[in-house]
XYZ file of C-alpha atoms in Angstrom:
282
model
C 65.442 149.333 -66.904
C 67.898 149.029 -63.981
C 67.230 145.997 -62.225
C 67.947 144.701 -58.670
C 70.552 142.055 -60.155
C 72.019 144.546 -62.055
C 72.249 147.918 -60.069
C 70.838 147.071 -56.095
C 71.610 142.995 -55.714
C 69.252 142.446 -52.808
C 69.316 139.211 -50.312
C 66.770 137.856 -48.197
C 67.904 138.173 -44.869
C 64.701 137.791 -42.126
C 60.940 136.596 -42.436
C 58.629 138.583 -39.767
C 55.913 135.773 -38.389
C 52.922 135.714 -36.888
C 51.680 133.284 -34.680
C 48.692 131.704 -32.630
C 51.215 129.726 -30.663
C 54.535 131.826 -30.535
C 56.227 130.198 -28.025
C 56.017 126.523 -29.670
C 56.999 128.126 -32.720
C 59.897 129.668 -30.944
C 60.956 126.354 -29.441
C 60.409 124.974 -32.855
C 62.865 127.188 -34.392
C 65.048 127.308 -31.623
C 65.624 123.487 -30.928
C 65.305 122.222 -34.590
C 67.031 125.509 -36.747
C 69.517 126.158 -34.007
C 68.521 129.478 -33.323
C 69.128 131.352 -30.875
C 66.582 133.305 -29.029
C 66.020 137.076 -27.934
C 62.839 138.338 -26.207
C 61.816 141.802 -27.257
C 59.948 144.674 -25.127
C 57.051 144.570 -27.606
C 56.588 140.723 -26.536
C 57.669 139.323 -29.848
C 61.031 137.261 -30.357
C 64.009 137.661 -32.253
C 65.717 134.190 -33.885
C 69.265 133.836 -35.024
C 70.872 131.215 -36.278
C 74.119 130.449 -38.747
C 72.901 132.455 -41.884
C 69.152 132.848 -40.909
C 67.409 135.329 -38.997
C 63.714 135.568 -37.938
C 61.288 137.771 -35.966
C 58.042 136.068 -34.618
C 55.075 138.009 -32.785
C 51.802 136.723 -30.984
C 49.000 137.484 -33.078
C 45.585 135.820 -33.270
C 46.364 134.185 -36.505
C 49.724 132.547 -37.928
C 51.644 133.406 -41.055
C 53.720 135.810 -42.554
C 53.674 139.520 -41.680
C 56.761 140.769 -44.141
C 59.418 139.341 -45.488
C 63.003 141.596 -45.995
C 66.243 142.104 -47.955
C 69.340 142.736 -47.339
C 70.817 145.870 -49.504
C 74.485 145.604 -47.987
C 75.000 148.885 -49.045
C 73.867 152.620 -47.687
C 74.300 153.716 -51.553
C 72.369 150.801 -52.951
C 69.695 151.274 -50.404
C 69.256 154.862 -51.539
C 69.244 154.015 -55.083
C 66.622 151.557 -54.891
C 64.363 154.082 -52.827
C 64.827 156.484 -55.313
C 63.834 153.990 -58.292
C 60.715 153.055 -56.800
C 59.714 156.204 -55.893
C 60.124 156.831 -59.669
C 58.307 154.064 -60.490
C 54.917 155.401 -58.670
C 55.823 153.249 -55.376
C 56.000 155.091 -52.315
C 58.356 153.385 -49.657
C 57.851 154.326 -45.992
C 60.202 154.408 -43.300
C 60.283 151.704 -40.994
C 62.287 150.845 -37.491
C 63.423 146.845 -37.325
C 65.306 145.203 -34.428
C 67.084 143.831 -37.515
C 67.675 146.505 -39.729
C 69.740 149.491 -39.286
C 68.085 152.944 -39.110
C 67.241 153.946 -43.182
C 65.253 151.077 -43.694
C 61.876 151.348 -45.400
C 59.128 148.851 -46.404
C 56.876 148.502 -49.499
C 53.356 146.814 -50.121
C 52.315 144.389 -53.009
C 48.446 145.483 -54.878
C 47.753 142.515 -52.344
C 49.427 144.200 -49.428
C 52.136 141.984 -49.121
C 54.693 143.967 -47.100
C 58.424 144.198 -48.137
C 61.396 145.664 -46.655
C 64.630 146.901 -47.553
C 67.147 147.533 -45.506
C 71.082 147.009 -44.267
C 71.070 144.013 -41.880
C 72.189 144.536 -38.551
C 75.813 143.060 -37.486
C 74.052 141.170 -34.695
C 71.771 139.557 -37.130
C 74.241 138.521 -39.746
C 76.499 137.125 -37.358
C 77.074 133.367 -37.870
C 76.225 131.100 -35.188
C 76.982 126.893 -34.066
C 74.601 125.058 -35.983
C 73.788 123.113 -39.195
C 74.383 125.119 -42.677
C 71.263 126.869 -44.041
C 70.854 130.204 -45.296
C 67.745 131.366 -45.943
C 67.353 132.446 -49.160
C 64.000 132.500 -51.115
C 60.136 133.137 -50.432
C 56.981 131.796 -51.889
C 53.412 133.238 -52.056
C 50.428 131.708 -53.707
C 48.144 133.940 -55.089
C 44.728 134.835 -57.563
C 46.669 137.545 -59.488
C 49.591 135.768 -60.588
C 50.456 138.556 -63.653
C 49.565 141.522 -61.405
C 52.363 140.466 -58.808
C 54.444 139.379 -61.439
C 54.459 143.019 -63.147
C 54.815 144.784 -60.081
C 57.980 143.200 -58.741
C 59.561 142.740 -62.286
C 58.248 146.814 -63.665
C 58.217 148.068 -59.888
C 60.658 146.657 -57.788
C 63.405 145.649 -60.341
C 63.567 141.729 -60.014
C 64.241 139.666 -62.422
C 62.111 136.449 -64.222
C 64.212 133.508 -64.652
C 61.734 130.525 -65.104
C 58.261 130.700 -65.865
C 55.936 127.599 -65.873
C 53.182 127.628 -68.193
C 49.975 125.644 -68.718
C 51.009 123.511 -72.206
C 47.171 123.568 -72.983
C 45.877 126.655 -72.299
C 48.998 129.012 -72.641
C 48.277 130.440 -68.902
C 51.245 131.291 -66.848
C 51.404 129.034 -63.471
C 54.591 129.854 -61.459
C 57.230 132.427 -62.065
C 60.886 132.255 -59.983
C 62.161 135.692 -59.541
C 65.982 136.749 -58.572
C 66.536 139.864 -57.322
C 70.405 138.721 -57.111
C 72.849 136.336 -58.922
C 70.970 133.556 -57.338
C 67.757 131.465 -59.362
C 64.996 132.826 -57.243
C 64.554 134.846 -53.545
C 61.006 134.997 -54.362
C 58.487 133.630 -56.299
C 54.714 132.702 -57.310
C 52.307 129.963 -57.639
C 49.118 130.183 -59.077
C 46.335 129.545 -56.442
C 42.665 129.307 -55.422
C 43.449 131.707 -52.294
C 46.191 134.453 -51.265
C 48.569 132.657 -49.078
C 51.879 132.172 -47.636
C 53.547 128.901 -49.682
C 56.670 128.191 -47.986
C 60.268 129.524 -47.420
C 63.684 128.251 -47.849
C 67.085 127.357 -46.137
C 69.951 126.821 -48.906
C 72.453 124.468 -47.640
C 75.841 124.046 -48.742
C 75.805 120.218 -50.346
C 73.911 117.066 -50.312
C 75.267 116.034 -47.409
C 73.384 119.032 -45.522
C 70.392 117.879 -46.858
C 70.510 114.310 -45.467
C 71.742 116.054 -42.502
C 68.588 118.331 -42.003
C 66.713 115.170 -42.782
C 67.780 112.732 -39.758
C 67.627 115.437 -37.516
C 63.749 116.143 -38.188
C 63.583 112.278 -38.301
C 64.758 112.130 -34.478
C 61.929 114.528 -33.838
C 59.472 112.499 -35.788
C 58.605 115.055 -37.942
C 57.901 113.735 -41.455
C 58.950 115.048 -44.529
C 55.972 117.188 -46.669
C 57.699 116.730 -50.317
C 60.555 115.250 -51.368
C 63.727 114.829 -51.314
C 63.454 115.501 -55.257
C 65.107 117.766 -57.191
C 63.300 121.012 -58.865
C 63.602 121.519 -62.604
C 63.924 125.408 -62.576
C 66.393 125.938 -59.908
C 67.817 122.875 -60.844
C 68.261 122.518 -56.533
C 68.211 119.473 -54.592
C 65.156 119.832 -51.579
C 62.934 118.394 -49.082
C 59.968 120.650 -47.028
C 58.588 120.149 -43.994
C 56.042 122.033 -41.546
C 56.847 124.206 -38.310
C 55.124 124.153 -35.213
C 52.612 126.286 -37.276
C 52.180 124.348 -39.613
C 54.102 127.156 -42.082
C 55.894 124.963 -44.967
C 59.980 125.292 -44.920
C 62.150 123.590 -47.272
C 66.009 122.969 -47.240
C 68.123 123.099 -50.696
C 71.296 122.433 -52.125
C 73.019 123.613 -55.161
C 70.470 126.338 -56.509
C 71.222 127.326 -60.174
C 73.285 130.623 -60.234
C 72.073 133.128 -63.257
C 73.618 135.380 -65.192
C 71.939 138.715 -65.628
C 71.809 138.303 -69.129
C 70.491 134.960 -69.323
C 66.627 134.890 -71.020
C 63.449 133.346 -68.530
C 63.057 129.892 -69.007
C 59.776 127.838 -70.241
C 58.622 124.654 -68.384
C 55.263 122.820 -68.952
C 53.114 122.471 -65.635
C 53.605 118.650 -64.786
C 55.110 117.152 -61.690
C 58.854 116.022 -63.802
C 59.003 120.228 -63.438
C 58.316 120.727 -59.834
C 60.180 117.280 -58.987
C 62.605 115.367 -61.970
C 62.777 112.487 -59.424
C 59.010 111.925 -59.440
C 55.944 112.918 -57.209
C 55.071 116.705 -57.023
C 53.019 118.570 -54.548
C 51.323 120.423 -57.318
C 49.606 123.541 -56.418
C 46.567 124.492 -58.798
């Protein structure tokens, strides 16, 4: 089977939000991320920043509404539409501020909504601002395997790591790539469907301590961390956004070759965090 590493490399490029409280979460975002912001006719906002790109829209909850990828190629996008069509999915055409027309959008068996597209020009511009890409998502969720199979036998990523339950053989988290990076998505095992956190890679250690002072002028305390993640092998800290939505920042993320076989590591903190305490999710 081809996969997305292999045939249609795919890169996160924008997270859509929701939010109770859009405009702190814009200031949020705007004052701490450096991004820029870009008030839409629908009354939503469009974020840009060096590298990281984000639409947010009032809503009566918070959280994540979609989450896209980046094709970077008309050809590639096609292909991949055609695969998943062959693979009983049935993509539907979507229009994006931040995608070009073509795009089209997916949903999960738990109606997770994913796009695919070619990122705009204006929204893969770099800006002023600290380094940080975004680069991976994270669900939790109550049907770990189902999600699994359908972006691995649907969609075309690819497992890297798996953590696994030593004692009862169940499978806990599993890191997906869907390029030559470690993971752009993955899953935890949870009591409830939810949104887990998302990711800003950074370009050294340096960034990190960086991204730390600032949120320490703001007094905004770190969640987890600084540590380092077994699979991944990538330096990290998270902390919370205006809506309370987790965000971590990461430096040096393992990069996989397509042939390499998933990894095995035992649920335990050392996994989540080699340098000691671990937010541990189930």
């Amino acid at each position: 089977m081809q996969t997305l590493q292999t045939s249609t490399p795919a890169r996160l490029c924008y997270l859509h939000l929701a939010s109770k409280a859009a405009q702190a979460q814009v200031d949020f975002y705007r004052r701490l991320l450096d991004m820029d912001c870009q008030p839409q006719a629908d009354g939503s906002w469009v974020l840009s920043g060096p590298q990281r790109t984000m639409l947010v829209s009032p809503a009566d909850h918070s959280g994540l509404l979609a989450f896209a990828y980046d094709l970077g190629d008309p050809a590639r996008l096609q292909t991949l539409r055609r695969q998943l069509s062959e693979r009983g999915c049935s993509p539907e055409d979507i229009d994006s501020p931040l995608l070009e027309p073509g795009a089209y959008a997916i949903r999960d068996p738990q109606g997770r909504q994913t796009l695919f597209g070619l990122a705009r020009p204006a929204a893969a511009e770099s800006a002023t601002g600290l380094p940080g890409r975004l680069q991976h998502v994270v669900f939790q969720t109550t049907e770990l395997e189902a999600m699994v199979d359908f972006y691995v036998n649907t969609v075309g990523f690819t497992i890297s790591d798996n953590v696994v339950d030593e004692q009862s053989g169940q499978l806990m988290v599993c890191f997906l790539r869907s390029d030559d990076e470690h993971h752009s998505l993955a899953f935890f095992r949870g009591s409830k469907n939810e949104w887990d956190h998302h990711c800003y890679e950074t370009n050294e250690w340096n960034d990190i301590r960086d991204w730390a002072d600032r949120f320490a002028k703001d007094h905004i305390s770190i969640f987890f961390g600084p540590g380092r993640h077994g699979p991944g092998n990538n330096l990290f800290f998270m902390v919370v956004d205006a809506d309370r939505n987790r965000l971590e920042f990461s430096a040096e993320l393992e990069v996989t070759d397509a042939a390499r076989e998933p990894g095995v590591w035992p649920q335990c903190e050392y996994t989540l965090n080699s340098w000691g305490r671990a937010w541990m999710r189930s």
